[in-house]
PDB file of C-alpha atoms in Angstrom:
ATOM      1  CA  MET A  12      27.654 -10.043-111.004  1.00  0.00           C
ATOM      2  CA  ARG A  13      31.156  -8.203-111.159  1.00  0.00           C
ATOM      3  CA  GLN A  14      30.201  -5.417-113.631  1.00  0.00           C
ATOM      4  CA  VAL A  15      26.615  -4.861-111.584  1.00  0.00           C
ATOM      5  CA  LEU A  16      28.715  -4.485-108.501  1.00  0.00           C
ATOM      6  CA  LYS A  17      31.324  -1.939-110.525  1.00  0.00           C
ATOM      7  CA  ASP A  18      28.218  -0.199-111.795  1.00  0.00           C
ATOM      8  CA  SER A  19      26.463   0.272-108.580  1.00  0.00           C
ATOM      9  CA  ALA A  20      29.953   1.305-106.685  1.00  0.00           C
ATOM     10  CA  GLU A  21      29.837   3.999-109.469  1.00  0.00           C
ATOM     11  CA  GLU A  22      26.301   4.921-108.509  1.00  0.00           C
ATOM     12  CA  VAL A  23      26.785   4.756-104.785  1.00  0.00           C
ATOM     13  CA  ASN A  24      29.846   7.266-105.423  1.00  0.00           C
ATOM     14  CA  VAL A  25      27.517   9.512-107.462  1.00  0.00           C
ATOM     15  CA  GLY A  26      25.005   9.540-104.298  1.00  0.00           C
ATOM     16  CA  ALA A  27      27.782  10.222-102.156  1.00  0.00           C
ATOM     17  CA  GLN A  28      28.576  13.201-103.696  1.00  0.00           C
ATOM     18  CA  ARG A  29      25.120  14.490-103.993  1.00  0.00           C
ATOM     19  CA  LEU A  30      24.667  13.766-100.269  1.00  0.00           C
ATOM     20  CA  MET A  31      28.029  15.876 -99.584  1.00  0.00           C
ATOM     21  CA  GLU A  32      26.788  18.354-102.163  1.00  0.00           C
ATOM     22  CA  LEU A  33      23.539  18.334-100.040  1.00  0.00           C
ATOM     23  CA  ASN A  34      25.413  19.030 -96.626  1.00  0.00           C
ATOM     24  CA  GLU A  35      27.018  22.010 -98.329  1.00  0.00           C
ATOM     25  CA  LYS A  36      24.243  23.385 -99.665  1.00  0.00           C
ATOM     26  CA  VAL A  37      22.251  23.197 -96.115  1.00  0.00           C
ATOM     27  CA  THR A  38      25.440  25.156 -94.596  1.00  0.00           C
ATOM     28  CA  ARG A  39      25.478  27.835 -97.131  1.00  0.00           C
ATOM     29  CA  GLU A  40      21.781  28.617 -97.619  1.00  0.00           C
ATOM     30  CA  ASP A  41      18.847  29.351 -95.246  1.00  0.00           C
ATOM     31  CA  GLU A  42      16.012  27.534 -97.568  1.00  0.00           C
ATOM     32  CA  VAL A  43      16.601  23.814 -98.621  1.00  0.00           C
ATOM     33  CA  ASP A  44      13.901  21.649 -99.488  1.00  0.00           C
ATOM     34  CA  LEU A  45      15.404  18.796 -97.511  1.00  0.00           C
ATOM     35  CA  GLU A  46      12.371  16.568 -97.403  1.00  0.00           C
ATOM     36  CA  LYS A  47      12.529  16.725-101.614  1.00  0.00           C
ATOM     37  CA  GLU A  48      16.635  16.447-101.418  1.00  0.00           C
ATOM     38  CA  ILE A  49      16.479  13.172 -99.215  1.00  0.00           C
ATOM     39  CA  SER A  50      13.902  11.862-100.938  1.00  0.00           C
ATOM     40  CA  GLU A  51      15.594  11.856-104.336  1.00  0.00           C
ATOM     41  CA  LEU A  52      18.533  10.354-102.606  1.00  0.00           C
ATOM     42  CA  GLU A  53      16.513   7.802-100.775  1.00  0.00           C
ATOM     43  CA  LYS A  54      15.409   6.908-104.704  1.00  0.00           C
ATOM     44  CA  LEU A  55      18.512   6.739-105.783  1.00  0.00           C
ATOM     45  CA  PHE A  56      20.003   4.236-103.183  1.00  0.00           C
ATOM     46  CA  GLN A  57      16.762   2.147-103.296  1.00  0.00           C
ATOM     47  CA  GLU A  58      17.137   1.869-107.092  1.00  0.00           C
ATOM     48  CA  ILE A  59      20.920   0.788-106.660  1.00  0.00           C
ATOM     49  CA  GLY A  60      19.488  -1.808-104.133  1.00  0.00           C
ATOM     50  CA  LEU A  61      17.109  -3.190-106.596  1.00  0.00           C
ATOM     51  CA  LYS A  62      19.338  -3.738-109.269  1.00  0.00           C
ATOM     52  CA  ILE A  63      21.663  -5.929-107.269  1.00  0.00           C
ATOM     53  CA  SER A  64      19.171  -7.704-105.706  1.00  0.00           C
ATOM     54  CA  ASN A  65      17.170  -8.491-109.180  1.00  0.00           C
ATOM     55  CA  HIS A  66      20.636  -9.564-110.566  1.00  0.00           C
ATOM     56  CA  SER A  67      21.583 -11.896-107.917  1.00  0.00           C
ATOM     57  CA  GLN A  68      18.018 -13.148-108.426  1.00  0.00           C
ATOM     58  CA  ILE A  69      18.665 -13.887-112.045  1.00  0.00           C
ATOM     59  CA  LYS A  70      21.925 -15.747-111.051  1.00  0.00           C
TER      60      LYS A  70
END
């Protein structure tokens, strides 16, 4: 479980970095496909949640 949490923390950091990059992108660009960008972030975080949930159910 510790390894899953460590891996998940790394994935969350990647997601947080992508979120900060999106914020910067929105600030500097006029046309950003927010729906697509947010959908991709949601998918990333949902996958992380599923990994944790699946692992905890196995134990």
